[in-house]
Amino acid sequence: MQARLLLEDGTLFTGKAFGSEGESTGEVVFNTGITGYQEVLSDPSYCGQIVTMTYPLIGNYGITRDDFEAIRPYVHGFVVREHEEIPSNWRAQYTLDSLLKEYGILGISEVDTRMLTRILRHHGTMKGIITTSNKPVEELKEQLNAMELMRDQVSRVSTNSRYACPGPGETVVVVDFGSKSGIVRDLSKRGCNIVVVPHDTTAEQIRRIHPDGIMLSNGPGDPKDVPHAVKMIQDLLGEYPIFGICLGHQLFALACGADTSKLKFGHRGGNHPVKDLLTNRCYITSQNHGYTVLEDSIEGTELEVTHINNNDGTIEGLKHKQHAAFSVQYHPEAAPGPFDSSYLFDRFLDMIRAFKQEQPAVPQQAKMLAAAKSNSAENKGELAYAEK
């Protein structure tokens, strides 16, 4: 079956359909990774986007449930040069085509993805539509002109309720703005007692968990669409060690008075070089973001730049000068990507332990009483028990 991809500038690509049939719109972006198409598809940060893979052969090792980074994909379309219909991998459980069909995602192959990527690099990301219909191009153009890019994607991909991944170590609250499962995996490897909470969890609700540290996860979209998270971070900054990743990094910057803006075509792939300004070492990193923290906006804040992107000089890492808090724009949990930056999770835990040593000891009974009193009337039983 034939499929077409139309960009808002009028560029039309004709190819072969795979996955679901019908029509889908979204922001067209590109990913430069050589492997990891399954992790890309299941990364919530791609919510509402049509993803183009620059590597030409996609689908050759199939799909394995264990490699998902979220419960389901949120992409709106998938563009590849060559789609392999018969995977070769002993772990493969089914094909890329069947995955896209399962979740109603349109795919288009036999597209000149090199040409498409050059267009996006020159003009920037743009709106696009994939269709298997026979609609006239003029009608598709009208649809694109009337189309509004998706906003507030975080509420679509965040967990709706709190859940725990128990462990014997430090208690870490992960605020889920569209978190990849790799974040929980890396914390679990280090023995953390993890509590994952929805994106709109308040500072007071987090305090009741009595965490040792707070992780601000990755997620999709414009950080300015999540103002409640900025307020939460401002309220908790200095009370607990904080580590922000990707969207969490941008929200941390906004909470500290910096500003963000949209990049021309973003950074997406598992091969982006980042320089650590402290050590002058260059790390190869996994990235997926369309926004950046503006360098000029750092002046006058309590933030210090710790990492920069070697390709375009944009900010890739920040730390607070006074409080135990830092962030990175890239993904230390990788998936897909190199593991160069996994040390940042160890740095976060070292920060937590150092912070705890600096705090005055609080008896366990006092902790129980404080926790009970901070709750509402629904916790009267717990309060009575704590006071007893």
XYZ file of C-alpha atoms in Angstrom:
388
model
C 0.000 0.000 0.000
C 1.217 3.498 -0.837
C 1.736 6.127 1.871
C 2.555 9.817 1.607
C 4.316 12.243 3.929
C 3.601 15.939 3.384
C 5.539 18.688 5.177
C 4.119 22.113 5.924
C 6.513 23.677 3.408
C 4.813 21.640 0.668
C 7.499 18.954 0.282
C 5.846 15.631 -0.560
C 7.389 12.189 -0.043
C 5.777 9.064 -1.476
C 6.644 5.653 -0.084
C 5.367 2.329 1.090
C 2.994 2.008 4.060
C 3.577 -0.287 7.012
C 2.058 -0.432 10.450
C -1.405 1.079 10.769
C -3.522 2.648 8.007
C -5.263 6.012 7.962
C -3.896 9.465 8.690
C -1.758 11.055 11.378
C -0.287 14.502 12.007
C 2.566 15.681 14.196
C 5.841 17.556 14.418
C 8.398 15.890 12.118
C 11.777 15.319 13.829
C 14.806 13.118 13.171
C 16.869 10.743 15.318
C 20.509 9.985 14.463
C 20.816 6.716 16.398
C 22.104 3.608 14.616
C 20.298 1.192 16.929
C 17.518 1.452 19.476
C 14.451 2.084 17.331
C 12.284 0.230 19.856
C 13.479 2.432 22.725
C 12.939 5.503 20.534
C 9.374 4.454 19.727
C 8.580 3.827 23.408
C 10.197 7.037 24.731
C 7.341 9.264 26.024
C 9.348 12.355 25.064
C 8.318 11.712 21.441
C 4.641 12.184 22.263
C 2.880 13.880 19.343
C 5.855 13.659 16.967
C 6.546 11.916 13.656
C 10.006 10.393 14.063
C 12.433 9.997 11.155
C 15.315 7.544 11.617
C 18.469 8.629 9.774
C 19.955 5.117 9.906
C 18.621 3.392 6.773
C 17.755 -0.149 7.961
C 15.053 -0.326 10.650
C 13.237 -3.382 12.023
C 16.058 -5.867 11.453
C 16.120 -7.168 15.036
C 12.386 -7.046 15.709
C 10.632 -6.081 18.929
C 11.204 -7.382 22.468
C 8.830 -6.394 25.285
C 11.662 -6.211 27.825
C 13.248 -3.325 25.906
C 10.311 -0.934 26.165
C 11.024 2.403 27.855
C 7.337 3.015 28.639
C 4.156 0.988 28.803
C 3.313 1.969 25.214
C 4.549 4.175 22.331
C 3.306 7.765 22.032
C 4.757 8.694 18.622
C 2.354 9.789 15.891
C 4.298 8.365 12.955
C 7.497 6.572 11.925
C 9.566 7.351 8.816
C 12.345 5.020 7.592
C 14.402 4.351 4.485
C 14.097 0.582 4.566
C 11.695 -1.438 6.716
C 12.804 -5.021 7.401
C 9.770 -7.296 7.534
C 11.589 -10.465 8.682
C 13.741 -9.749 11.772
C 16.734 -11.856 12.779
C 17.213 -11.894 16.548
C 16.763 -14.739 19.031
C 15.121 -12.302 21.483
C 12.558 -10.957 19.002
C 8.939 -11.624 19.991
C 7.267 -9.907 17.046
C 7.929 -7.437 14.237
C 8.096 -3.669 14.031
C 5.118 -3.737 11.682
C 2.974 -5.601 14.229
C 3.978 -3.177 16.999
C 2.834 -0.173 14.959
C -0.408 -1.940 14.044
C -1.072 -2.767 17.714
C -0.916 0.907 18.732
C -2.396 2.498 15.603
C 0.841 4.145 14.463
C 1.431 4.882 10.784
C 4.763 4.005 9.236
C 6.191 4.964 5.845
C 9.266 3.379 4.243
C 11.212 3.814 0.989
C 11.585 7.509 1.804
C 14.817 9.400 1.116
C 15.462 10.034 4.821
C 18.780 11.746 4.065
C 16.976 14.371 1.998
C 14.257 14.717 4.640
C 16.840 15.200 7.397
C 18.676 17.859 5.386
C 15.387 19.745 4.949
C 14.690 19.614 8.705
C 18.230 20.737 9.549
C 17.982 23.678 7.152
C 14.430 24.822 7.846
C 13.905 23.380 11.324
C 11.313 20.893 12.546
C 7.923 21.393 10.957
C 4.403 20.043 10.940
C 3.721 16.999 8.816
C 1.014 14.528 7.893
C 1.293 10.820 6.996
C -1.626 9.332 5.087
C -2.569 6.154 3.259
C -5.636 7.855 1.767
C -6.073 9.215 -1.756
C -6.849 12.772 -0.628
C -5.652 15.509 -2.976
C -2.446 17.245 -1.881
C -4.249 20.578 -1.637
C -6.678 19.139 0.897
C -3.773 17.751 2.943
C -2.119 21.182 2.847
C -5.265 22.761 4.228
C -5.260 20.245 7.083
C -1.651 21.094 7.909
C -2.317 24.833 7.811
C -5.179 24.400 10.280
C -3.235 22.018 12.515
C -2.022 23.100 15.952
C 0.973 21.345 17.471
C 0.149 19.289 20.549
C 0.593 21.064 23.886
C 0.655 19.806 27.466
C 1.959 16.388 26.446
C 3.194 15.753 29.989
C -0.325 15.141 31.306
C -0.822 12.528 28.560
C 2.256 10.449 29.376
C 2.717 10.827 33.156
C 1.518 8.152 35.548
C -1.934 8.832 37.009
C -1.153 7.426 40.437
C 1.762 6.937 42.768
C 3.591 3.604 42.796
C 6.676 2.194 44.498
C 9.692 0.115 43.491
C 10.997 -0.943 46.916
C 14.669 -1.156 47.714
C 16.923 -1.220 50.795
C 18.680 2.074 50.144
C 17.878 5.773 49.996
C 14.299 6.814 49.272
C 14.122 8.685 45.973
C 10.946 10.317 44.659
C 10.857 10.261 40.854
C 8.504 12.953 39.546
C 7.169 11.434 36.330
C 6.918 13.991 33.522
C 7.129 11.159 30.976
C 9.871 9.128 32.581
C 11.756 6.417 30.739
C 11.982 3.140 32.650
C 15.776 3.406 32.402
C 15.741 5.985 35.207
C 14.048 3.547 37.575
C 16.371 0.747 36.418
C 19.499 2.759 37.190
C 18.227 3.812 40.610
C 17.152 0.230 41.374
C 20.611 -1.079 40.459
C 21.931 1.147 43.207
C 19.480 -0.216 45.769
C 17.252 2.857 45.980
C 13.776 2.734 47.461
C 11.872 4.431 44.624
C 8.512 6.177 44.750
C 7.216 7.379 41.363
C 4.657 10.192 41.548
C 2.493 11.995 38.931
C 3.633 15.223 37.285
C 1.186 17.368 39.264
C 2.241 16.136 42.700
C 2.640 19.093 45.062
C 5.599 19.918 47.277
C 3.560 19.093 50.371
C 2.606 15.674 49.019
C 6.277 14.942 48.321
C 7.263 16.047 51.823
C 4.867 13.450 53.262
C 6.868 10.699 51.579
C 9.998 11.879 53.464
C 12.372 11.272 50.566
C 16.141 11.434 50.774
C 16.270 12.907 47.272
C 14.107 13.966 44.340
C 14.551 12.992 40.695
C 12.959 15.205 38.023
C 12.423 12.960 35.005
C 12.527 13.523 31.289
C 9.348 14.236 29.347
C 7.885 15.760 26.185
C 7.077 19.256 25.061
C 7.697 22.808 26.217
C 8.772 23.114 29.879
C 6.698 26.292 30.155
C 3.588 24.147 29.705
C 4.249 22.659 33.172
C 4.164 25.701 35.509
C 2.932 23.671 38.488
C 6.176 21.665 38.379
C 8.235 24.865 38.472
C 6.369 25.934 41.631
C 6.922 22.507 43.219
C 10.670 22.658 42.549
C 10.919 26.179 43.971
C 9.181 25.037 47.151
C 11.489 22.026 47.656
C 14.809 23.487 46.527
C 17.200 23.367 49.472
C 15.039 20.947 51.477
C 16.111 17.857 49.511
C 18.850 17.020 47.010
C 17.474 17.317 43.456
C 18.633 15.770 40.173
C 16.943 16.781 36.907
C 17.158 14.983 33.560
C 16.158 16.509 30.193
C 12.741 18.154 30.779
C 13.579 17.968 34.497
C 16.737 19.946 33.725
C 14.734 22.654 31.942
C 12.155 22.839 34.752
C 14.967 23.118 37.312
C 16.421 26.028 35.320
C 13.044 27.790 35.127
C 12.553 27.315 38.874
C 15.879 29.053 39.489
C 15.031 32.064 37.328
C 16.604 31.053 33.993
C 14.753 30.893 30.666
C 14.269 28.320 27.896
C 13.594 28.449 24.155
C 12.961 26.050 21.286
C 15.879 24.723 19.239
C 15.768 24.843 15.443
C 15.747 21.058 15.029
C 16.607 19.690 18.465
C 19.030 17.000 19.583
C 17.852 13.410 19.131
C 20.100 10.369 18.993
C 22.641 8.284 20.884
C 25.819 9.940 19.619
C 25.911 13.574 20.817
C 29.211 14.852 22.317
C 29.021 16.773 25.602
C 31.917 18.435 27.422
C 32.203 18.376 31.217
C 33.590 21.828 32.069
C 35.009 20.610 35.387
C 37.171 17.823 33.943
C 37.327 18.895 30.259
C 36.337 15.342 29.394
C 34.023 14.719 26.438
C 31.176 12.223 26.851
C 29.127 10.645 24.076
C 25.521 10.971 25.194
C 21.967 9.955 24.399
C 19.669 12.923 23.794
C 16.061 13.692 22.965
C 14.917 17.273 23.381
C 13.628 20.197 21.353
C 14.173 22.963 23.934
C 17.249 24.388 25.619
C 18.177 26.610 28.550
C 19.295 30.033 27.303
C 22.872 30.832 28.286
C 22.220 34.571 28.675
C 19.456 33.839 31.200
C 21.868 32.130 33.628
C 23.438 35.454 34.583
C 21.929 36.800 37.775
C 20.757 33.378 38.979
C 22.345 30.971 41.470
C 23.039 28.504 38.639
C 26.405 27.465 37.226
C 26.908 25.816 33.829
C 28.660 22.435 34.178
C 28.303 20.869 30.714
C 28.029 22.169 27.146
C 27.192 20.566 23.807
C 30.297 20.254 21.616
C 28.273 20.600 18.419
C 26.416 23.864 19.026
C 27.578 25.114 22.431
C 24.156 24.864 24.094
C 23.890 24.222 27.822
C 23.891 20.521 28.774
C 24.331 20.681 32.541
C 23.693 22.967 35.525
C 24.264 22.992 39.260
C 23.017 25.264 42.025
C 25.698 27.305 43.762
C 24.056 27.148 47.197
C 21.845 24.069 47.315
C 22.330 20.348 46.652
C 20.833 20.316 43.166
C 22.083 19.685 39.654
C 20.745 18.679 36.253
C 21.732 17.497 32.791
C 20.016 17.978 29.442
C 21.034 14.560 28.130
C 20.092 11.033 29.270
C 22.537 9.293 31.647
C 20.181 6.288 31.653
C 20.781 6.012 27.855
C 18.459 3.403 26.243
C 19.343 3.693 23.459
C 22.834 5.071 23.798
C 26.214 4.771 25.508
C 26.679 4.363 29.248
C 29.379 7.030 29.605
C 27.222 9.183 31.867
C 25.738 6.627 34.271
C 28.164 7.934 36.910
C 25.728 10.813 37.422
C 23.407 8.510 39.364
C 26.326 7.735 41.710
C 27.006 11.452 42.033
C 23.360 11.994 42.968
C 23.509 9.333 45.687
C 26.789 10.773 47.009
C 25.044 14.148 47.185
C 22.154 12.610 49.110
C 24.486 10.965 51.651
C 26.515 14.127 52.132
C 23.314 16.139 52.572
C 21.995 13.710 55.207
C 25.220 13.949 57.188
C 24.880 17.713 57.310
C 21.326 17.555 58.697
C 20.575 17.277 62.440
C 19.443 13.810 63.510
C 15.669 13.480 63.942
C 14.345 10.651 66.152
C 12.113 8.160 64.331
C 9.156 8.911 66.646
C 9.389 12.616 65.802
C 9.433 11.766 62.098
C 6.270 9.714 62.491
C 4.531 12.505 64.354
C 5.539 15.126 61.800
C 4.360 12.928 58.960
C 1.027 12.277 60.606
C 0.404 15.904 61.483
C 1.177 17.050 57.956
C -1.633 14.922 56.607
C -5.276 15.917 56.492
C -8.219 14.643 58.513
C -8.131 11.339 56.644
C -5.017 10.443 58.642
C -6.447 10.951 62.125
C -5.779 7.326 62.983
C -2.119 7.619 62.112
C -1.853 10.825 64.157
C -3.358 9.169 67.202
C -0.942 6.255 66.864
C 2.084 8.533 66.474
C 1.168 10.642 69.499
C 0.567 7.507 71.554
